[in-house]
Each structure stands twice: as structure tokens, then as C-alpha cells.
Amino acid sequence: MKLLKNVGEAVGKLTFRMDEVDEYFDLKDDELENWDIQGSRLYAAFSNLVLDQNDLVASTLTSSKALSALANVEEHTGLARALGQLADTEEQLAHFLSVEVEAQSTFLVEYAKGVLSSVQACRDTLAERVRACKMRRDCESALRGKREQKVRIEMSPKADRAKIPILEREIGELAHRVEESEEEFEKISTTIKREFERVDEARFKEFREAVLSYLTMMLQMQEKTLKVWESFVGHAKAIE
């Protein structure tokens, strides 16, 4: 019976539709839906980028080993030296690429994952507001039913009027519960708005920090990459 009750409550929450009177929450619900879609795409794109970069690291290391082996069998001294230097260059590039992969995982993938977690947390919060609204509606419905029952007894000459005091007590209790549920609903709505504002501010701040950290790391790696290639050019020109 407990299982059936839990299932019934879950179904009730799924089928309940509140008539939204606050445009803020209508817009916020659409915004969260868009963030969920775009955040999922962003997470998938960044994850694929990391996978591709890992493949590039592996390929670069393979290239370095192949060049090193070729340098060992090359009879031309200048060319062998240049091939050996190119192998070292490729190995350094592989290291730089691995640092970039780590930066992509740390700053991009984790940011996208954080966005999805934040969206889900916001949706869970909105679900609590819907639950509070449903509780208020249920209390209002129960109160309305008791009042109608009392009116029917008062209008029927054959009704048991001894029930009226009981109904009046129940009506008073339900009216109090309706008032409490309305206050709870308004309190939850106000709290959610305040928390959503904080989440929005934090999200934009986190995005800025993630992008700046990633771009800073990428710039450093690109500068090191340029220096490595510039160093190799001298060895290539020395081939006679």
C-alpha cells in the first residue's frame, strides 16, 4: 500500500499543471530549457575536443619516435641531426598538447558540466515551488468541499445538524492550512528569485574565469610552440 501511495504521489506531481501567474517563472523555465539544451551540446563538443586532442598527442608522440628511429639510420650527418632535432621538437609539442588537453578538461569540460549541474539544481528548485503550489491547491479544494458540505446540511431539513460543529472546526483548520500554504508558496517564490539572481551572477563570473584561464594557458603553450619551431629552423637550415 505504501508503494502504491508513493507511486500515486509521483504521478500526481507529474500530471499537475499550475497556471503560472508570475511571468518571471515562465521565462525562467524557458531559459533553463535552453541552457540545458545548449549546455549539453557544449559539454559534448568540449568532450569530443579533448578526445581529439588526446589522439593528436598520441599521434605526435608516434611521429617523434618514428623520426628518432629514422635519424638513427640516416647516413647523412646533417640530415640525421636535423631529423633528431625534429623528433625532439615533436616530443616537446606532444607535451604542450597534453597541457592544452588538461586545460580543456579543467576549464572547458568542467565548466560545461557545472552548467548542467546548475540547471538541474534550478529545475529541482522549481519543482519544489510546483509542489508547494499543488499543496496550496489541495488545501483550497478541501476547504471548498467542506464549506459546500456545510451549506448542503444547513439547507436540508433532514440532514444531521450535529455534524455542523464538526464541519466548522474542520473548516477553520483548513482555512488556517490554506493561509499557511499561501505564505509558504510566496516565501518559496521569493527565495527562488533571489537564489536565481545569485546563480546567474555566479554563472557569468565562472564563465569569464574559465575562458580567461583557458585562453591564458593556450597563449602560453602557443608561445612555447613558436619558440620550439624557431629553434628547429636553425637546425634545418644547417643541413648541407
PDB file of C-alpha atoms in Angstrom:
ATOM      1  CA  MET A   1       0.000   0.000   0.000  1.00  0.00           C
ATOM      2  CA  LYS A   2       2.886   2.344   0.819  1.00  0.00           C
ATOM      3  CA  LEU A   3       4.406   1.666  -2.601  1.00  0.00           C
ATOM      4  CA  LEU A   4       1.102   2.399  -4.332  1.00  0.00           C
ATOM      5  CA  LYS A   5       0.770   5.616  -2.346  1.00  0.00           C
ATOM      6  CA  ASN A   6       4.280   6.741  -3.351  1.00  0.00           C
ATOM      7  CA  VAL A   7       3.561   5.924  -6.986  1.00  0.00           C
ATOM      8  CA  GLY A   8       0.310   7.845  -6.792  1.00  0.00           C
ATOM      9  CA  GLU A   9       2.050  10.895  -5.343  1.00  0.00           C
ATOM     10  CA  ALA A  10       4.722  10.760  -8.049  1.00  0.00           C
ATOM     11  CA  VAL A  11       2.102  10.527 -10.797  1.00  0.00           C
ATOM     12  CA  GLY A  12       0.195  13.385  -9.210  1.00  0.00           C
ATOM     13  CA  LYS A  13       3.275  15.607  -9.317  1.00  0.00           C
ATOM     14  CA  LEU A  14       3.896  14.727 -12.954  1.00  0.00           C
ATOM     15  CA  THR A  15       0.316  15.394 -14.063  1.00  0.00           C
ATOM     16  CA  PHE A  16      -0.210  18.554 -12.004  1.00  0.00           C
ATOM     17  CA  ARG A  17      -0.084  21.718 -14.074  1.00  0.00           C
ATOM     18  CA  MET A  18      -0.065  25.040 -12.306  1.00  0.00           C
ATOM     19  CA  ASP A  19      -1.488  28.119 -14.004  1.00  0.00           C
ATOM     20  CA  GLU A  20       1.535  30.387 -13.768  1.00  0.00           C
ATOM     21  CA  VAL A  21       0.642  33.959 -12.863  1.00  0.00           C
ATOM     22  CA  ASP A  22       4.232  35.188 -12.490  1.00  0.00           C
ATOM     23  CA  GLU A  23       5.833  35.856 -15.876  1.00  0.00           C
ATOM     24  CA  TYR A  24       9.279  35.643 -14.269  1.00  0.00           C
ATOM     25  CA  PHE A  25       8.957  31.905 -13.697  1.00  0.00           C
ATOM     26  CA  ASP A  26       7.553  31.280 -17.172  1.00  0.00           C
ATOM     27  CA  LEU A  27      10.582  32.999 -18.691  1.00  0.00           C
ATOM     28  CA  LYS A  28      12.961  31.286 -16.276  1.00  0.00           C
ATOM     29  CA  ASP A  29      11.565  27.865 -17.169  1.00  0.00           C
ATOM     30  CA  ASP A  30      12.158  28.540 -20.885  1.00  0.00           C
ATOM     31  CA  GLU A  31      15.628  29.879 -20.099  1.00  0.00           C
ATOM     32  CA  LEU A  32      16.550  26.738 -18.162  1.00  0.00           C
ATOM     33  CA  GLU A  33      15.304  24.570 -21.019  1.00  0.00           C
ATOM     34  CA  ASN A  34      17.547  26.454 -23.457  1.00  0.00           C
ATOM     35  CA  TRP A  35      20.503  26.290 -21.076  1.00  0.00           C
ATOM     36  CA  ASP A  36      20.003  22.548 -20.726  1.00  0.00           C
ATOM     37  CA  ILE A  37      19.988  22.026 -24.496  1.00  0.00           C
ATOM     38  CA  GLN A  38      22.932  24.318 -25.212  1.00  0.00           C
ATOM     39  CA  GLY A  39      24.840  23.122 -22.146  1.00  0.00           C
ATOM     40  CA  SER A  40      24.505  19.503 -23.282  1.00  0.00           C
ATOM     41  CA  ARG A  41      25.768  20.422 -26.736  1.00  0.00           C
ATOM     42  CA  LEU A  42      28.634  22.401 -25.232  1.00  0.00           C
ATOM     43  CA  TYR A  43      29.606  19.521 -22.960  1.00  0.00           C
ATOM     44  CA  ALA A  44      29.538  17.060 -25.862  1.00  0.00           C
ATOM     45  CA  ALA A  45      31.616  19.401 -28.056  1.00  0.00           C
ATOM     46  CA  PHE A  46      34.252  20.002 -25.368  1.00  0.00           C
ATOM     47  CA  SER A  47      34.413  16.297 -24.532  1.00  0.00           C
ATOM     48  CA  ASN A  48      34.966  15.461 -28.202  1.00  0.00           C
ATOM     49  CA  LEU A  49      37.622  18.173 -28.390  1.00  0.00           C
ATOM     50  CA  VAL A  50      39.504  16.538 -25.513  1.00  0.00           C
ATOM     51  CA  LEU A  51      39.258  13.128 -27.187  1.00  0.00           C
ATOM     52  CA  ASP A  52      40.552  14.543 -30.485  1.00  0.00           C
ATOM     53  CA  GLN A  53      43.388  16.346 -28.708  1.00  0.00           C
ATOM     54  CA  ASN A  54      44.373  13.142 -26.911  1.00  0.00           C
ATOM     55  CA  ASP A  55      44.517  11.409 -30.287  1.00  0.00           C
ATOM     56  CA  LEU A  56      46.700  14.248 -31.576  1.00  0.00           C
ATOM     57  CA  VAL A  57      49.053  13.862 -28.590  1.00  0.00           C
ATOM     58  CA  ALA A  58      49.378  10.135 -29.268  1.00  0.00           C
ATOM     59  CA  SER A  59      49.965  10.720 -32.995  1.00  0.00           C
ATOM     60  CA  THR A  60      52.586  13.392 -32.296  1.00  0.00           C
ATOM     61  CA  LEU A  61      54.463  11.063 -29.938  1.00  0.00           C
ATOM     62  CA  THR A  62      54.327   8.304 -32.552  1.00  0.00           C
ATOM     63  CA  SER A  63      55.701  10.736 -35.118  1.00  0.00           C
ATOM     64  CA  SER A  64      58.512  11.695 -32.722  1.00  0.00           C
ATOM     65  CA  LYS A  65      59.512   8.064 -32.216  1.00  0.00           C
ATOM     66  CA  ALA A  66      59.430   7.387 -35.964  1.00  0.00           C
ATOM     67  CA  LEU A  67      61.615  10.426 -36.677  1.00  0.00           C
ATOM     68  CA  SER A  68      64.052   9.380 -33.958  1.00  0.00           C
ATOM     69  CA  ALA A  69      64.338   5.901 -35.476  1.00  0.00           C
ATOM     70  CA  LEU A  70      64.854   7.414 -38.921  1.00  0.00           C
ATOM     71  CA  ALA A  71      67.595   9.720 -37.588  1.00  0.00           C
ATOM     72  CA  ASN A  72      69.462   6.723 -36.188  1.00  0.00           C
ATOM     73  CA  VAL A  73      69.716   5.045 -39.616  1.00  0.00           C
ATOM     74  CA  GLU A  74      70.251   8.185 -41.698  1.00  0.00           C
ATOM     75  CA  GLU A  75      73.805   8.238 -43.109  1.00  0.00           C
ATOM     76  CA  HIS A  76      73.831  11.943 -43.925  1.00  0.00           C
ATOM     77  CA  THR A  77      75.175  13.605 -40.775  1.00  0.00           C
ATOM     78  CA  GLY A  78      73.431  16.962 -41.221  1.00  0.00           C
ATOM     79  CA  LEU A  79      70.112  15.371 -42.127  1.00  0.00           C
ATOM     80  CA  ALA A  80      70.386  12.874 -39.265  1.00  0.00           C
ATOM     81  CA  ARG A  81      70.996  15.728 -36.845  1.00  0.00           C
ATOM     82  CA  ALA A  82      68.014  17.665 -38.200  1.00  0.00           C
ATOM     83  CA  LEU A  83      65.768  14.586 -38.006  1.00  0.00           C
ATOM     84  CA  GLY A  84      66.868  14.005 -34.416  1.00  0.00           C
ATOM     85  CA  GLN A  85      66.094  17.614 -33.575  1.00  0.00           C
ATOM     86  CA  LEU A  86      62.718  17.333 -35.301  1.00  0.00           C
ATOM     87  CA  ALA A  87      61.980  14.246 -33.197  1.00  0.00           C
ATOM     88  CA  ASP A  88      62.797  16.252 -30.057  1.00  0.00           C
ATOM     89  CA  THR A  89      60.615  19.081 -31.339  1.00  0.00           C
ATOM     90  CA  GLU A  90      57.671  16.734 -31.888  1.00  0.00           C
ATOM     91  CA  GLU A  91      58.130  15.318 -28.386  1.00  0.00           C
ATOM     92  CA  GLN A  92      58.014  18.812 -26.901  1.00  0.00           C
ATOM     93  CA  LEU A  93      54.950  19.627 -28.989  1.00  0.00           C
ATOM     94  CA  ALA A  94      53.254  16.498 -27.647  1.00  0.00           C
ATOM     95  CA  HIS A  95      53.914  17.759 -24.124  1.00  0.00           C
ATOM     96  CA  PHE A  96      52.463  21.171 -24.956  1.00  0.00           C
ATOM     97  CA  LEU A  97      49.405  19.496 -26.465  1.00  0.00           C
ATOM     98  CA  SER A  98      48.923  17.384 -23.344  1.00  0.00           C
ATOM     99  CA  VAL A  99      48.985  20.572 -21.257  1.00  0.00           C
ATOM    100  CA  GLU A 100      46.328  22.028 -23.562  1.00  0.00           C
ATOM    101  CA  VAL A 101      44.225  18.878 -23.133  1.00  0.00           C
ATOM    102  CA  GLU A 102      44.434  19.245 -19.365  1.00  0.00           C
ATOM    103  CA  ALA A 103      43.388  22.886 -19.671  1.00  0.00           C
ATOM    104  CA  GLN A 104      40.446  21.927 -21.884  1.00  0.00           C
ATOM    105  CA  SER A 105      39.337  19.316 -19.373  1.00  0.00           C
ATOM    106  CA  THR A 106      39.804  21.599 -16.375  1.00  0.00           C
ATOM    107  CA  PHE A 107      38.403  24.851 -17.719  1.00  0.00           C
ATOM    108  CA  LEU A 108      36.019  23.898 -20.538  1.00  0.00           C
ATOM    109  CA  VAL A 109      34.618  20.430 -19.881  1.00  0.00           C
ATOM    110  CA  GLU A 110      34.257  21.044 -16.147  1.00  0.00           C
ATOM    111  CA  TYR A 111      32.596  24.396 -16.812  1.00  0.00           C
ATOM    112  CA  ALA A 112      30.038  22.785 -19.127  1.00  0.00           C
ATOM    113  CA  LYS A 113      29.455  20.029 -16.567  1.00  0.00           C
ATOM    114  CA  GLY A 114      28.935  22.690 -13.909  1.00  0.00           C
ATOM    115  CA  VAL A 115      26.368  24.442 -16.105  1.00  0.00           C
ATOM    116  CA  LEU A 116      24.356  21.231 -16.463  1.00  0.00           C
ATOM    117  CA  SER A 117      24.516  20.596 -12.714  1.00  0.00           C
ATOM    118  CA  SER A 118      23.379  24.153 -12.032  1.00  0.00           C
ATOM    119  CA  VAL A 119      20.477  23.826 -14.471  1.00  0.00           C
ATOM    120  CA  GLN A 120      19.338  20.593 -12.844  1.00  0.00           C
ATOM    121  CA  ALA A 121      19.558  22.156  -9.383  1.00  0.00           C
ATOM    122  CA  CYS A 122      17.447  25.098 -10.584  1.00  0.00           C
ATOM    123  CA  ARG A 123      14.875  22.735 -12.067  1.00  0.00           C
ATOM    124  CA  ASP A 124      14.699  20.801  -8.813  1.00  0.00           C
ATOM    125  CA  THR A 125      14.088  24.092  -7.028  1.00  0.00           C
ATOM    126  CA  LEU A 126      11.263  24.970  -9.411  1.00  0.00           C
ATOM    127  CA  ALA A 127       9.793  21.519  -8.799  1.00  0.00           C
ATOM    128  CA  GLU A 128       9.627  22.382  -5.091  1.00  0.00           C
ATOM    129  CA  ARG A 129       7.669  25.511  -5.981  1.00  0.00           C
ATOM    130  CA  VAL A 130       5.247  23.421  -8.040  1.00  0.00           C
ATOM    131  CA  ARG A 131       4.905  21.047  -5.086  1.00  0.00           C
ATOM    132  CA  ALA A 132       4.089  23.990  -2.805  1.00  0.00           C
ATOM    133  CA  CYS A 133       1.530  25.246  -5.316  1.00  0.00           C
ATOM    134  CA  LYS A 134      -0.093  21.803  -5.500  1.00  0.00           C
ATOM    135  CA  MET A 135      -0.289  21.635  -1.717  1.00  0.00           C
ATOM    136  CA  ARG A 136      -1.985  25.032  -1.650  1.00  0.00           C
ATOM    137  CA  ARG A 137      -4.482  23.982  -4.340  1.00  0.00           C
ATOM    138  CA  ASP A 138      -5.246  20.750  -2.479  1.00  0.00           C
ATOM    139  CA  CYS A 139      -5.927  22.688   0.718  1.00  0.00           C
ATOM    140  CA  GLU A 140      -8.167  25.136  -1.140  1.00  0.00           C
ATOM    141  CA  SER A 141     -10.063  22.265  -2.751  1.00  0.00           C
ATOM    142  CA  ALA A 142     -10.554  20.518   0.592  1.00  0.00           C
ATOM    143  CA  LEU A 143     -11.739  23.772   2.191  1.00  0.00           C
ATOM    144  CA  ARG A 144     -14.186  24.395  -0.634  1.00  0.00           C
ATOM    145  CA  GLY A 145     -15.548  20.858  -0.294  1.00  0.00           C
ATOM    146  CA  LYS A 146     -16.139  21.220   3.460  1.00  0.00           C
ATOM    147  CA  ARG A 147     -17.892  24.557   3.003  1.00  0.00           C
ATOM    148  CA  GLU A 148     -20.161  23.101   0.335  1.00  0.00           C
ATOM    149  CA  GLN A 149     -20.930  20.144   2.601  1.00  0.00           C
ATOM    150  CA  LYS A 150     -21.860  22.517   5.434  1.00  0.00           C
ATOM    151  CA  VAL A 151     -24.164  24.516   3.143  1.00  0.00           C
ATOM    152  CA  ARG A 152     -25.927  21.345   1.970  1.00  0.00           C
ATOM    153  CA  ILE A 153     -26.548  20.266   5.569  1.00  0.00           C
ATOM    154  CA  GLU A 154     -27.873  23.710   6.501  1.00  0.00           C
ATOM    155  CA  MET A 155     -30.246  23.725   3.522  1.00  0.00           C
ATOM    156  CA  SER A 156     -31.535  20.183   4.036  1.00  0.00           C
ATOM    157  CA  PRO A 157     -34.242  19.783   6.718  1.00  0.00           C
ATOM    158  CA  LYS A 158     -33.476  16.061   7.024  1.00  0.00           C
ATOM    159  CA  ALA A 159     -29.702  16.428   7.439  1.00  0.00           C
ATOM    160  CA  ASP A 160     -27.921  15.641  10.684  1.00  0.00           C
ATOM    161  CA  ARG A 161     -27.169  19.113  12.034  1.00  0.00           C
ATOM    162  CA  ALA A 162     -24.956  17.625  14.722  1.00  0.00           C
ATOM    163  CA  LYS A 163     -22.273  17.460  12.039  1.00  0.00           C
ATOM    164  CA  ILE A 164     -22.206  21.244  11.632  1.00  0.00           C
ATOM    165  CA  PRO A 165     -19.922  21.992  14.637  1.00  0.00           C
ATOM    166  CA  ILE A 166     -17.504  19.313  13.425  1.00  0.00           C
ATOM    167  CA  LEU A 167     -17.508  20.792   9.927  1.00  0.00           C
ATOM    168  CA  GLU A 168     -16.991  24.298  11.295  1.00  0.00           C
ATOM    169  CA  ARG A 169     -13.940  23.095  13.208  1.00  0.00           C
ATOM    170  CA  GLU A 170     -12.588  21.337  10.114  1.00  0.00           C
ATOM    171  CA  ILE A 171     -13.273  24.431   8.008  1.00  0.00           C
ATOM    172  CA  GLY A 172     -11.330  26.568  10.473  1.00  0.00           C
ATOM    173  CA  GLU A 173      -8.386  24.169  10.405  1.00  0.00           C
ATOM    174  CA  LEU A 174      -8.394  24.010   6.612  1.00  0.00           C
ATOM    175  CA  ALA A 175      -8.645  27.804   6.320  1.00  0.00           C
ATOM    176  CA  HIS A 176      -5.561  28.044   8.528  1.00  0.00           C
ATOM    177  CA  ARG A 177      -3.747  25.472   6.377  1.00  0.00           C
ATOM    178  CA  VAL A 178      -4.685  27.407   3.226  1.00  0.00           C
ATOM    179  CA  GLU A 179      -3.263  30.585   4.740  1.00  0.00           C
ATOM    180  CA  GLU A 180      -0.067  28.780   5.750  1.00  0.00           C
ATOM    181  CA  SER A 181       0.318  27.157   2.317  1.00  0.00           C
ATOM    182  CA  GLU A 182      -0.141  30.535   0.602  1.00  0.00           C
ATOM    183  CA  GLU A 183       2.538  32.074   2.814  1.00  0.00           C
ATOM    184  CA  GLU A 184       4.838  29.114   2.150  1.00  0.00           C
ATOM    185  CA  PHE A 185       4.305  29.403  -1.602  1.00  0.00           C
ATOM    186  CA  GLU A 186       5.085  33.125  -1.604  1.00  0.00           C
ATOM    187  CA  LYS A 187       8.129  32.556   0.594  1.00  0.00           C
ATOM    188  CA  ILE A 188       9.456  29.845  -1.732  1.00  0.00           C
ATOM    189  CA  SER A 189       8.841  32.032  -4.803  1.00  0.00           C
ATOM    190  CA  THR A 190      10.720  34.971  -3.277  1.00  0.00           C
ATOM    191  CA  THR A 191      13.605  32.761  -2.163  1.00  0.00           C
ATOM    192  CA  ILE A 192      13.886  31.143  -5.599  1.00  0.00           C
ATOM    193  CA  LYS A 193      14.066  34.521  -7.339  1.00  0.00           C
ATOM    194  CA  ARG A 194      16.820  35.649  -5.003  1.00  0.00           C
ATOM    195  CA  GLU A 195      18.765  32.410  -5.483  1.00  0.00           C
ATOM    196  CA  PHE A 196      18.352  32.523  -9.272  1.00  0.00           C
ATOM    197  CA  GLU A 197      19.832  36.016  -9.341  1.00  0.00           C
ATOM    198  CA  ARG A 198      22.805  34.735  -7.367  1.00  0.00           C
ATOM    199  CA  VAL A 199      23.176  31.729  -9.701  1.00  0.00           C
ATOM    200  CA  ASP A 200      23.102  33.982 -12.775  1.00  0.00           C
ATOM    201  CA  GLU A 201      25.823  36.215 -11.358  1.00  0.00           C
ATOM    202  CA  ALA A 202      27.955  33.218 -10.384  1.00  0.00           C
ATOM    203  CA  ARG A 203      27.458  31.560 -13.777  1.00  0.00           C
ATOM    204  CA  PHE A 204      28.692  34.565 -15.735  1.00  0.00           C
ATOM    205  CA  LYS A 205      31.620  35.001 -13.344  1.00  0.00           C
ATOM    206  CA  GLU A 206      32.569  31.322 -13.686  1.00  0.00           C
ATOM    207  CA  PHE A 207      32.303  31.533 -17.475  1.00  0.00           C
ATOM    208  CA  ARG A 208      34.610  34.549 -17.584  1.00  0.00           C
ATOM    209  CA  GLU A 209      37.145  32.907 -15.275  1.00  0.00           C
ATOM    210  CA  ALA A 210      37.070  29.621 -17.208  1.00  0.00           C
ATOM    211  CA  VAL A 211      37.557  31.285 -20.596  1.00  0.00           C
ATOM    212  CA  LEU A 212      40.306  33.638 -19.396  1.00  0.00           C
ATOM    213  CA  SER A 213      42.180  30.800 -17.669  1.00  0.00           C
ATOM    214  CA  TYR A 214      41.902  28.612 -20.748  1.00  0.00           C
ATOM    215  CA  LEU A 215      42.985  31.331 -23.171  1.00  0.00           C
ATOM    216  CA  THR A 216      45.900  32.300 -20.924  1.00  0.00           C
ATOM    217  CA  MET A 217      47.121  28.709 -20.867  1.00  0.00           C
ATOM    218  CA  MET A 218      46.648  28.358 -24.629  1.00  0.00           C
ATOM    219  CA  LEU A 219      48.602  31.567 -25.269  1.00  0.00           C
ATOM    220  CA  GLN A 220      51.478  30.312 -23.138  1.00  0.00           C
ATOM    221  CA  MET A 221      51.568  26.997 -24.997  1.00  0.00           C
ATOM    222  CA  GLN A 222      51.409  28.714 -28.395  1.00  0.00           C
ATOM    223  CA  GLU A 223      54.312  30.982 -27.452  1.00  0.00           C
ATOM    224  CA  LYS A 224      56.356  27.954 -26.369  1.00  0.00           C
ATOM    225  CA  THR A 225      55.389  26.143 -29.574  1.00  0.00           C
ATOM    226  CA  LEU A 226      56.596  29.087 -31.651  1.00  0.00           C
ATOM    227  CA  LYS A 227      59.943  29.157 -29.830  1.00  0.00           C
ATOM    228  CA  VAL A 228      60.420  25.415 -30.367  1.00  0.00           C
ATOM    229  CA  TRP A 229      59.785  25.724 -34.113  1.00  0.00           C
ATOM    230  CA  GLU A 230      62.033  28.773 -34.382  1.00  0.00           C
ATOM    231  CA  SER A 231      64.777  26.766 -32.703  1.00  0.00           C
ATOM    232  CA  PHE A 232      64.301  23.908 -35.157  1.00  0.00           C
ATOM    233  CA  VAL A 233      64.509  26.187 -38.208  1.00  0.00           C
ATOM    234  CA  GLY A 234      68.192  26.811 -37.452  1.00  0.00           C
ATOM    235  CA  HIS A 235      68.915  23.064 -37.493  1.00  0.00           C
ATOM    236  CA  ALA A 236      67.006  22.632 -40.743  1.00  0.00           C
ATOM    237  CA  LYS A 237      68.963  25.427 -42.427  1.00  0.00           C
ATOM    238  CA  ALA A 238      72.227  23.859 -41.265  1.00  0.00           C
ATOM    239  CA  ILE A 239      71.680  20.785 -43.445  1.00  0.00           C
ATOM    240  CA  GLU A 240      74.327  20.700 -46.174  1.00  0.00           C
TER     241      GLU A 240
END
